DNA sequence: GTTTAGATAGAACGTTCATTCTATTTTAAA
DNA sequence: TTTAAAATAGAATGAACGTTCTATCTAAAC
């Protein structure tokens, strides 16, 4: 993978997250990435394509936190809640970039919105399969409610702080496990 | 209150919600509200002021759902979860406008971000006082987790649908009440 | 009937936007 | 060392942006 391309994706992901997809111009991205205009257009055919790739880029970062959890522990879901909390603290203290993409592009660029939706669907399926594999009763309901807790923690991070949000999410996850185990 | 002003606020709130604050131009708002450019500027001194008032406008609509709940019931929190669900279905099926305002304006217009934050703080305080008044143990923890459930339901509405999200939120609220009652 | 305030349409302003073009320079492989 | 590809700075384009201006018109209030 090209070095310039990587720089562009890192800068774009950060700026899009901080100021919103429509709140950042390509000029700013180009400047902060130390890249020429045509370098951007050689790697990405349009701003919307750059948005697309930025979302995929963040998806990989999220799975770097969640995908490596040891699934053979007794309590992988508590660890997953903790990892989600680390992601909130390190990367995503101001809400969820995927949900924002759905909001902003649902009506204007369905392709982008779908990428974000697919990510959430994949996450839910991941929880369902993991829940089933460790013998959780009604693993579909359990997974839905577990994801609801994580999404709630993401939002609460915007209102209070990630530590508090994560601590409560972990408490709630433990109670959820008691209910469905 | 002026009729034109009300038209502007209704249209602006809807368009800002559907396409994002930066995704809508004043031209579109003016056209859909059937109003002249200068009429908008006579009522609101800038686009940012219109954004501000649109957020306050939506705040009133939210309290119209949540503020009228009979607080002398045994189970006002279940009713509040239901009302939140109605708000999601009727008004807010695509995420939370207040959180989006915080995200987009945190760095560029702190005044707008603060209005949205104040709304969430007020909501949390409302739950805390209500929880204390009906004798809930550790009413602060309870209220935080209740709000986390509602925020989670708002996000899950974007991923699945409001009916499913609300049903799970009510189930979780009932369990939360068992824990803290 | 006259006055006063508000609303109208639409042009104009200066800025920013995404995108394209050009011409030069750097980089890396052959 | 030659060659081809990639990256550069920066100007040019046309559209959209928020905002202001102008000049006409409507509608009550006196």
Tab-separated table of N, CA and C in Angstrom, chain A residues 9-66:
chain	number	residue	atom	x	y	z
A	9	UNK	N	-5.585	8.599	4.152
A	9	UNK	CA	-6.658	7.924	4.882
A	9	UNK	C	-6.631	8.269	6.366
A	10	UNK	N	-5.437	8.316	6.948
A	10	UNK	CA	-5.348	8.660	8.366
A	10	UNK	C	-5.863	10.065	8.636
A	11	UNK	N	-5.389	11.019	7.839
A	11	UNK	CA	-5.811	12.411	8.030
A	11	UNK	C	-7.311	12.566	7.759
A	12	UNK	N	-7.763	11.974	6.661
A	12	UNK	CA	-9.181	12.108	6.301
A	12	UNK	C	-10.063	11.516	7.395
A	13	UNK	N	-9.720	10.339	7.868
A	13	UNK	CA	-10.529	9.688	8.901
A	13	UNK	C	-10.635	10.595	10.134
A	14	UNK	N	-9.508	11.150	10.535
A	14	UNK	CA	-9.489	11.999	11.725
A	14	UNK	C	-10.307	13.273	11.522
A	15	UNK	N	-10.079	13.955	10.400
A	15	UNK	CA	-10.783	15.215	10.161
A	15	UNK	C	-12.285	14.989	9.956
A	16	UNK	N	-12.643	13.968	9.195
A	16	UNK	CA	-14.062	13.664	9.021
A	16	UNK	C	-14.705	13.393	10.374
A	17	UNK	N	-14.004	12.702	11.235
A	17	UNK	CA	-14.562	12.407	12.550
A	17	UNK	C	-14.709	13.675	13.394
A	18	UNK	N	-13.709	14.542	13.349
A	18	UNK	CA	-13.715	15.727	14.217
A	18	UNK	C	-14.691	16.802	13.752
A	19	UNK	N	-14.838	16.969	12.436
A	19	UNK	CA	-15.633	18.096	11.924
A	19	UNK	C	-16.817	17.680	11.068
A	20	UNK	N	-16.997	16.396	10.881
A	20	UNK	CA	-18.104	15.930	10.058
A	20	UNK	C	-17.709	15.841	8.589
A	21	UNK	N	-18.341	14.955	7.864
A	21	UNK	CA	-17.979	14.715	6.471
A	21	UNK	C	-18.135	15.974	5.623
A	22	UNK	N	-19.190	16.724	5.894
A	22	UNK	CA	-19.430	17.937	5.117
A	22	UNK	C	-18.748	19.162	5.720
A	23	UNK	N	-18.148	18.990	6.870
A	23	UNK	CA	-17.493	20.123	7.536
A	23	UNK	C	-16.021	20.254	7.198
A	24	UNK	N	-15.502	19.335	6.409
A	24	UNK	CA	-14.090	19.348	6.027
A	24	UNK	C	-13.968	19.467	4.525
A	25	UNK	N	-13.106	20.359	4.058
A	25	UNK	CA	-12.822	20.472	2.639
A	25	UNK	C	-11.587	19.684	2.250
A	26	UNK	N	-11.508	19.355	0.982
A	26	UNK	CA	-10.350	18.590	0.509
A	26	UNK	C	-9.062	19.377	0.692
A	27	UNK	N	-9.146	20.695	0.605
A	27	UNK	CA	-7.972	21.542	0.786
A	27	UNK	C	-7.299	21.262	2.129
A	28	UNK	N	-8.106	21.190	3.180
A	28	UNK	CA	-7.571	20.935	4.511
A	28	UNK	C	-6.951	19.541	4.606
A	29	UNK	N	-7.622	18.579	4.007
A	29	UNK	CA	-7.102	17.206	4.029
A	29	UNK	C	-5.765	17.141	3.307
A	30	UNK	N	-5.711	17.780	2.143
A	30	UNK	CA	-4.499	17.802	1.334
A	30	UNK	C	-3.345	18.450	2.102
A	31	UNK	N	-3.636	19.573	2.737
A	31	UNK	CA	-2.589	20.275	3.485
A	31	UNK	C	-2.057	19.433	4.639
A	32	UNK	N	-2.966	18.914	5.453
A	32	UNK	CA	-2.539	18.192	6.648
A	32	UNK	C	-1.892	16.851	6.318
A	33	UNK	N	-2.202	16.329	5.145
A	33	UNK	CA	-1.589	15.059	4.751
A	33	UNK	C	-0.280	15.287	3.988
A	34	UNK	N	0.071	16.551	3.758
A	34	UNK	CA	1.289	16.887	2.998
A	34	UNK	C	1.321	16.193	1.643
A	35	UNK	N	0.325	16.529	0.866
A	35	UNK	CA	0.096	15.833	-0.388
A	35	UNK	C	-0.446	16.846	-1.404
A	36	UNK	N	-0.193	16.597	-2.668
A	36	UNK	CA	-0.726	17.491	-3.704
A	36	UNK	C	-2.143	17.074	-4.097
A	37	UNK	N	-2.867	18.038	-4.639
A	37	UNK	CA	-4.252	17.784	-5.028
A	37	UNK	C	-4.378	16.537	-5.897
A	38	UNK	N	-3.527	16.466	-6.914
A	38	UNK	CA	-3.657	15.367	-7.867
A	38	UNK	C	-3.267	14.015	-7.281
A	39	UNK	N	-2.478	14.046	-6.209
A	39	UNK	CA	-2.154	12.788	-5.528
A	39	UNK	C	-3.406	12.202	-4.890
A	40	UNK	N	-4.185	13.090	-4.299
A	40	UNK	CA	-5.456	12.624	-3.736
A	40	UNK	C	-6.331	12.020	-4.824
A	41	UNK	N	-6.445	12.738	-5.961
A	41	UNK	CA	-7.343	12.262	-7.018
A	41	UNK	C	-6.784	11.048	-7.757
A	42	UNK	N	-5.496	10.835	-7.651
A	42	UNK	CA	-4.947	9.607	-8.235
A	42	UNK	C	-5.299	8.377	-7.394
A	43	UNK	N	-5.447	8.600	-6.097
A	43	UNK	CA	-5.785	7.468	-5.214
A	43	UNK	C	-7.291	7.300	-5.018
A	44	UNK	N	-8.029	8.425	-5.047
A	44	UNK	CA	-9.480	8.377	-4.816
A	44	UNK	C	-10.174	9.240	-5.873
A	45	UNK	N	-11.120	8.655	-6.567
A	45	UNK	CA	-11.698	9.331	-7.731
A	45	UNK	C	-12.583	10.527	-7.362
A	46	UNK	N	-13.001	10.613	-6.100
A	46	UNK	CA	-13.836	11.738	-5.668
A	46	UNK	C	-13.809	11.838	-4.146
A	47	UNK	N	-14.363	12.909	-3.618
A	47	UNK	CA	-14.448	13.047	-2.169
A	47	UNK	C	-15.281	11.922	-1.560
A	48	UNK	N	-16.385	11.590	-2.200
A	48	UNK	CA	-17.235	10.521	-1.675
A	48	UNK	C	-16.490	9.186	-1.606
A	49	UNK	N	-15.630	8.928	-2.593
A	49	UNK	CA	-14.851	7.692	-2.542
A	49	UNK	C	-13.876	7.733	-1.369
A	50	UNK	N	-13.320	8.916	-1.115
A	50	UNK	CA	-12.427	9.069	0.038
A	50	UNK	C	-13.188	8.839	1.339
A	51	UNK	N	-14.405	9.330	1.396
A	51	UNK	CA	-15.251	9.083	2.573
A	51	UNK	C	-15.461	7.579	2.742
A	52	UNK	N	-15.811	6.921	1.655
A	52	UNK	CA	-16.002	5.467	1.676
A	52	UNK	C	-14.802	4.746	2.278
A	53	UNK	N	-13.637	5.061	1.736
A	53	UNK	CA	-12.422	4.368	2.175
A	53	UNK	C	-12.053	4.736	3.611
A	54	UNK	N	-12.371	5.972	4.009
A	54	UNK	CA	-12.112	6.376	5.387
A	54	UNK	C	-12.948	5.550	6.366
A	55	UNK	N	-14.174	5.266	5.964
A	55	UNK	CA	-15.052	4.457	6.814
A	55	UNK	C	-14.524	3.027	6.904
A	56	UNK	N	-14.119	2.481	5.767
A	56	UNK	CA	-13.532	1.131	5.788
A	56	UNK	C	-12.266	1.096	6.640
A	57	UNK	N	-11.501	2.167	6.554
A	57	UNK	CA	-10.275	2.281	7.330
A	57	UNK	C	-10.575	2.221	8.824
A	58	UNK	N	-11.597	2.968	9.236
A	58	UNK	CA	-11.967	2.973	10.658
A	58	UNK	C	-12.522	1.624	11.070
A	59	UNK	N	-13.195	0.968	10.149
A	59	UNK	CA	-13.721	-0.363	10.453
A	59	UNK	C	-12.582	-1.299	10.861
A	60	UNK	N	-11.502	-1.233	10.122
A	60	UNK	CA	-10.352	-2.073	10.461
A	60	UNK	C	-9.808	-1.744	11.842
A	61	UNK	N	-9.772	-0.462	12.148
A	61	UNK	CA	-9.281	-0.071	13.470
A	61	UNK	C	-10.187	-0.601	14.576
A	62	UNK	N	-11.487	-0.624	14.306
A	62	UNK	CA	-12.404	-1.128	15.327
A	62	UNK	C	-12.189	-2.619	15.563
A	63	UNK	N	-12.032	-3.367	14.474
A	63	UNK	CA	-11.830	-4.806	14.614
A	63	UNK	C	-10.474	-5.126	15.245
A	64	UNK	N	-9.533	-4.215	15.118
A	64	UNK	CA	-8.251	-4.412	15.795
A	64	UNK	C	-8.444	-4.452	17.311
A	65	UNK	N	-9.481	-3.770	17.794
A	65	UNK	CA	-9.798	-3.825	19.228
A	65	UNK	C	-10.667	-5.033	19.568
A	66	UNK	N	-11.651	-5.293	18.721
A	66	UNK	CA	-12.673	-6.291	19.068
A	66	UNK	C	-12.361	-7.684	18.542
